Tab-separated table of C-alpha atoms in Angstrom:
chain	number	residue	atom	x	y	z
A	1	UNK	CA	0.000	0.000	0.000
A	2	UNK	CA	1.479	3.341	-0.996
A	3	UNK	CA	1.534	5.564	2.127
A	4	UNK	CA	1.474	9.372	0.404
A	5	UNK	CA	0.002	8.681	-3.606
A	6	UNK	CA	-0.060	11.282	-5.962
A	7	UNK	CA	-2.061	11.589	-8.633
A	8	UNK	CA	-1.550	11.889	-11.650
A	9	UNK	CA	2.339	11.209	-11.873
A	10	UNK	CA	3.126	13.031	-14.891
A	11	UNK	CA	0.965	15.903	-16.076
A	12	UNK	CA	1.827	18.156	-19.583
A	13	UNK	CA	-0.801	21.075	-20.208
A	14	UNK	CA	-0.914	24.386	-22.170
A	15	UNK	CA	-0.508	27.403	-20.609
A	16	UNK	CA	-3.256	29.124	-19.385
A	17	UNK	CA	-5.258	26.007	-18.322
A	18	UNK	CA	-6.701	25.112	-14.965
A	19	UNK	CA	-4.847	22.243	-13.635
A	20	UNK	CA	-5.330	19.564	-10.030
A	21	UNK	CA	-2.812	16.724	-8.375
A	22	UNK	CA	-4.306	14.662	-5.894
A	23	UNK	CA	-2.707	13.995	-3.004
A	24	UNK	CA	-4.028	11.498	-0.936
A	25	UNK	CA	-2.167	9.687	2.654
A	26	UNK	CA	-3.318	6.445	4.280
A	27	UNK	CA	-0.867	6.896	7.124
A	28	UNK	CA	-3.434	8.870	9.552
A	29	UNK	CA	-1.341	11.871	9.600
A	30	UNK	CA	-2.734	14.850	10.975
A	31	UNK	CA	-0.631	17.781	8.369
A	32	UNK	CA	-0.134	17.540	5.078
A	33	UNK	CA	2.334	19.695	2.891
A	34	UNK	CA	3.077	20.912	-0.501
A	35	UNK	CA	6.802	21.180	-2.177
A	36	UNK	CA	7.927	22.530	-5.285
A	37	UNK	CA	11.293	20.977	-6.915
A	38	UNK	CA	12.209	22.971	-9.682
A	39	UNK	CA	14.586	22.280	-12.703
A	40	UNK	CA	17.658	22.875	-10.427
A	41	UNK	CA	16.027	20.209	-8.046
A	42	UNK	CA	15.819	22.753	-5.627
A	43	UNK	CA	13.242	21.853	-3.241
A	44	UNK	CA	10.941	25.188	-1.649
A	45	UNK	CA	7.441	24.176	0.480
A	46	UNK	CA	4.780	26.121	-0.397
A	47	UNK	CA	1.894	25.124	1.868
A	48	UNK	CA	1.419	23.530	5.224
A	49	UNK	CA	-2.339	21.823	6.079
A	50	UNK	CA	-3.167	21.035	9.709
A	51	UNK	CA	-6.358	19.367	10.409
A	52	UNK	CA	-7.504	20.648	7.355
A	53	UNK	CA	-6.367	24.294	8.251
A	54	UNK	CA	-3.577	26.284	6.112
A	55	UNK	CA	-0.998	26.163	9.009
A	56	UNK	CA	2.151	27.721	6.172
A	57	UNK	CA	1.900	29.384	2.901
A	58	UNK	CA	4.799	30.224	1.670
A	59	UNK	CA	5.535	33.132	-1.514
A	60	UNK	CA	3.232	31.500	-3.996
A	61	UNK	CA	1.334	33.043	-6.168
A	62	UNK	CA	-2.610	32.901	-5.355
A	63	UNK	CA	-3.314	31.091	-8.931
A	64	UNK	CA	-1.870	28.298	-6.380
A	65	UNK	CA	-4.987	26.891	-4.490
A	66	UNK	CA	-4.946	24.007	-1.974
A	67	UNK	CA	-7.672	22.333	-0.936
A	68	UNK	CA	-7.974	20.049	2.226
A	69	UNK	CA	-11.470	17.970	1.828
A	70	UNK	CA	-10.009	15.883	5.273
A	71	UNK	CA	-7.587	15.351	6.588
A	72	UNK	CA	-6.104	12.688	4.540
A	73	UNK	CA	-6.480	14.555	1.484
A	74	UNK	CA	-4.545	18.030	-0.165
A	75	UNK	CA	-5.331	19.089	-3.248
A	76	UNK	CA	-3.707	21.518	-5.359
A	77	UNK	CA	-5.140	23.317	-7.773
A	78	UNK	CA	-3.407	25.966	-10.129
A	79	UNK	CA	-5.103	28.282	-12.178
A	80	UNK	CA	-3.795	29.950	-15.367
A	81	UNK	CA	-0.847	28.299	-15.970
A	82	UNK	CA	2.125	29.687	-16.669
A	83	UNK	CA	5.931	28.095	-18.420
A	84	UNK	CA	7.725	28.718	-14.786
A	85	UNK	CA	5.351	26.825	-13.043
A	86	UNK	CA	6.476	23.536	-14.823
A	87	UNK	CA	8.206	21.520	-12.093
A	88	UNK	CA	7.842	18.506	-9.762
A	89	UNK	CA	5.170	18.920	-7.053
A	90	UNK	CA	5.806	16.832	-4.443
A	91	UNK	CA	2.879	15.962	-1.582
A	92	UNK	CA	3.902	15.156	2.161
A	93	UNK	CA	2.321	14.346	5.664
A	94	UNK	CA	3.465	14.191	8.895
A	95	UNK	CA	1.834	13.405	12.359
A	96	UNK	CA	3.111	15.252	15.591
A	97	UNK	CA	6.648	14.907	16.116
A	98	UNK	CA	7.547	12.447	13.471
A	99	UNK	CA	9.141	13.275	10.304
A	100	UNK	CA	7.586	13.953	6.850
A	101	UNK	CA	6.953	10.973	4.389
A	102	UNK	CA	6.773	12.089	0.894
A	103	UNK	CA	4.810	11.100	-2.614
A	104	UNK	CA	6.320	9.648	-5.379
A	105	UNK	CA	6.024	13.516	-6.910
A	106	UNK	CA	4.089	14.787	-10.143
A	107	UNK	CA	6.012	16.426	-13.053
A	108	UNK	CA	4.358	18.861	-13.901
A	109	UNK	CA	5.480	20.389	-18.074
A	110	UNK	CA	3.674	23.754	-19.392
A	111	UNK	CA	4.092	23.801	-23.032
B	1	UNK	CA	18.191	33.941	9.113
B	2	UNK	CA	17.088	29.892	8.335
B	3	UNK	CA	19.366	28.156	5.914
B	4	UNK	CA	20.465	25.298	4.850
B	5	UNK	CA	23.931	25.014	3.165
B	6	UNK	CA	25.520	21.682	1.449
B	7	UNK	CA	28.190	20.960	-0.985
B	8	UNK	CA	27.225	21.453	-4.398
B	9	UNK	CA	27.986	18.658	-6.627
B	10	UNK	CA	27.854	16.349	-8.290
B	11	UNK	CA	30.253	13.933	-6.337
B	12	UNK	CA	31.322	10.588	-8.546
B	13	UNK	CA	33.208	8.060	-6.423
B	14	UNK	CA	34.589	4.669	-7.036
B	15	UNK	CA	32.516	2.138	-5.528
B	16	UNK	CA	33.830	1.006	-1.737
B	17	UNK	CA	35.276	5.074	-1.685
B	18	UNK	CA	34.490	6.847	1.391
B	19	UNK	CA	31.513	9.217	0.971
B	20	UNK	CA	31.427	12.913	3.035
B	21	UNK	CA	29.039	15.357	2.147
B	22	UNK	CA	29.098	18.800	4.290
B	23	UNK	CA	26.047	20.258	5.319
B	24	UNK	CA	25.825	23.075	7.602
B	25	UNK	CA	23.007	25.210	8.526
B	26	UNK	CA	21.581	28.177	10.436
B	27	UNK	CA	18.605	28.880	12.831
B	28	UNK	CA	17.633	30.626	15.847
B	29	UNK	CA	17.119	27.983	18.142
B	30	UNK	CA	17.793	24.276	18.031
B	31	UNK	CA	15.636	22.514	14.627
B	32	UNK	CA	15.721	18.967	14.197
B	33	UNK	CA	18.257	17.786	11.424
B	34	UNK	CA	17.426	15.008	8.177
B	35	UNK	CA	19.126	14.098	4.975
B	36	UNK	CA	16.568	12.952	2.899
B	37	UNK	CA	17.535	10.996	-0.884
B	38	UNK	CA	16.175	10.673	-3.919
B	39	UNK	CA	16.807	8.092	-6.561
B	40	UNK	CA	16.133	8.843	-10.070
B	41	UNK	CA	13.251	9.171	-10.796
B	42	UNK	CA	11.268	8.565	-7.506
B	43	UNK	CA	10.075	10.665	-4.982
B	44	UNK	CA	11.860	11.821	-1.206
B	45	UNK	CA	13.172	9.243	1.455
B	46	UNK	CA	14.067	10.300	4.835
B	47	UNK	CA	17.138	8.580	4.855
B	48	UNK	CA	18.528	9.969	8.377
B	49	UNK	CA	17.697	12.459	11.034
B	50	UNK	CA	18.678	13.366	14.777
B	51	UNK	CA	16.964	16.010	16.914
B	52	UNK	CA	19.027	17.736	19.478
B	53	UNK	CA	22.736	18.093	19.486
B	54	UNK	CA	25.089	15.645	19.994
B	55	UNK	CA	22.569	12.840	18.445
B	56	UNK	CA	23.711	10.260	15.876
B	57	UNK	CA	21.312	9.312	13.163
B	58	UNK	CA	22.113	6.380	11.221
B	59	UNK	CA	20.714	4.135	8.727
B	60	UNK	CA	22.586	1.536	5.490
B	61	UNK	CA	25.409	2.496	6.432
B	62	UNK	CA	25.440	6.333	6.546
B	63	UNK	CA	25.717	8.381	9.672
B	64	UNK	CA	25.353	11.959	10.508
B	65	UNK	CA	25.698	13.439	13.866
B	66	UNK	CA	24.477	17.018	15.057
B	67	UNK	CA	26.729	19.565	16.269
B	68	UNK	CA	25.691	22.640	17.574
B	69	UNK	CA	29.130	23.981	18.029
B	70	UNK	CA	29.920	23.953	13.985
B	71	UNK	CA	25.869	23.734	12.640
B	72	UNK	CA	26.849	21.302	10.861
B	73	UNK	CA	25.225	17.797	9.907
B	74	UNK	CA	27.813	16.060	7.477
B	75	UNK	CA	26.698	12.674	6.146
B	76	UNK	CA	28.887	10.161	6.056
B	77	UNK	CA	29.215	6.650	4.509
B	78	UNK	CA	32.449	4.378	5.067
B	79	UNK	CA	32.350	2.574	1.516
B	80	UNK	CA	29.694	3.370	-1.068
B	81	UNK	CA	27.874	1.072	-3.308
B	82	UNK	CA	27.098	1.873	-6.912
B	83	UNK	CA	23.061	1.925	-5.713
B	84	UNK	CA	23.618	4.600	-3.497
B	85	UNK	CA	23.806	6.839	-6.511
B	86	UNK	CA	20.796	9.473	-6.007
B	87	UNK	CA	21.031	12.816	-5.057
B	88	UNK	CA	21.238	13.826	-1.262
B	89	UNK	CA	19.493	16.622	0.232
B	90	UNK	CA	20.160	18.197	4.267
B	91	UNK	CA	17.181	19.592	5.595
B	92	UNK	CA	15.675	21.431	8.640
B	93	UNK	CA	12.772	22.011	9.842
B	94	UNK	CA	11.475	25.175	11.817
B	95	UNK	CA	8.006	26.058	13.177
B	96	UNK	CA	7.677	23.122	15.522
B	97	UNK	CA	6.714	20.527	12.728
B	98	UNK	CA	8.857	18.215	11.165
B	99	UNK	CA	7.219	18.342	8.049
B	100	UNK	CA	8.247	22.285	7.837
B	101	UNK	CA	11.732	21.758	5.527
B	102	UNK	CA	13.959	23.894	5.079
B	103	UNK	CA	16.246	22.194	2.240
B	104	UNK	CA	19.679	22.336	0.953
B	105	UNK	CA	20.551	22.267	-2.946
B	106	UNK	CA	21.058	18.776	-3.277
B	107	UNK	CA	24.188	16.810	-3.663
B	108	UNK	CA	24.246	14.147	-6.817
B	109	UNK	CA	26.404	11.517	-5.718
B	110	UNK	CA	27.530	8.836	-8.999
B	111	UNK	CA	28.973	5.667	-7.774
B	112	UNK	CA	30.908	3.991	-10.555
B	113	UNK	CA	31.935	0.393	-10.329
């Protein structure tokens, strides 16, 4: 069973469009989180969910919506989609004290 | 301010080489420490951490240890296998959570038989 899944894995749009990755965690974790590795694989968080509250967001613009049904579950949505967004978006969760586990990531190309 | 500094690579050693990569960082107070890796083409791994000073983490045969006196958190491996080629990231976390990383660059690390 795949603890943090990610859906879809790969994901190639035009810009402009309106675009969601799933993130969904069977672990019981309580926060969930958002990362952004770009080209350089430099790896920048971008939002923190707690009980389904936004605990962190980071300098991202607001076309960048996440969306916390429960609390096993962070969406991201982005809006108007632009060629620097294209990256790797990687979903995490965490419970208390204990350290992150991370999806398998979804590359994400604007064309 | 809260950083996270590592060597930059990439690093290609010789398989059974011994394997450093410096990581130091900064922070007002005292953040839990990880090294986290990533093999092509798959997602993060926690492949380490320790949480105050002076802790050891360990784990297939790489160790890190946290000191407070340098900020550092170098990982270590004593003779490195061609599948630990991936690329190695230190990371902090701040805010109370451990899920609130603060990342370095990355290190690729080739191993070459």
């Amino acid at each position: 069973d795949t603890a943090v899944s990610q859906t879809p894995k790969y994901l190639v749009t035009q810009m402009g469009n309106d675009k969601s990755i799933k993130c969904e965690q069977n672990l019981g974790h309580d926060t969930m989180y958002w990362y952004k590795q770009d080209s350089k694989k430099f790896l920048k968080i971008m939002f923190s969910y707690n009980n389904k509250e936004l605990i962190i967001n980071e300098t991202v613009p607001n076309r960048f919506s996440p969306k916390s049904p429960d609390k096993a579950h962070l969406n991201l949505h982005i809006n108007s989609l632009e060629l620097g967004d294209s990256a790797v978006y990687f979903c995490a969760s965490s419970r208390g004290q204990s350290e992150a586990f991370f999806g398998q990531g979804t590359r994400l190309t604007v064309v | 301010g809260n950083s996270v500094t590592q060597m930059e690579g990439p690093v290609t050693l010789s398989e059974e080489a011994f394997l450093t990569i410096n990581c130091t960082y900064t922070a007002t107070g005292y953040p839990s420490l990880f090294w986290y890796v990533q093999y092509p083409g798959e997602g993060l791994q926690l492949l380490l951490k320790a949480t105050k000073a002076d802790d050891k983490g360990s784990n297939k045969g790489f160790e890190a240890t946290y000191r407070k006196e340098t900020t550092s958190f170098h990982l270590e491996k004593g003779s490195v296998q061609v599948s630990d080629s991936a690329v190695y990231f230190c990371a902090r976390n701040y805010g109370g959570s451990q899920g609130n990383l603060i990342f370095g660059k990355g290190t690729k690390l080739s191993v070459k038989p």
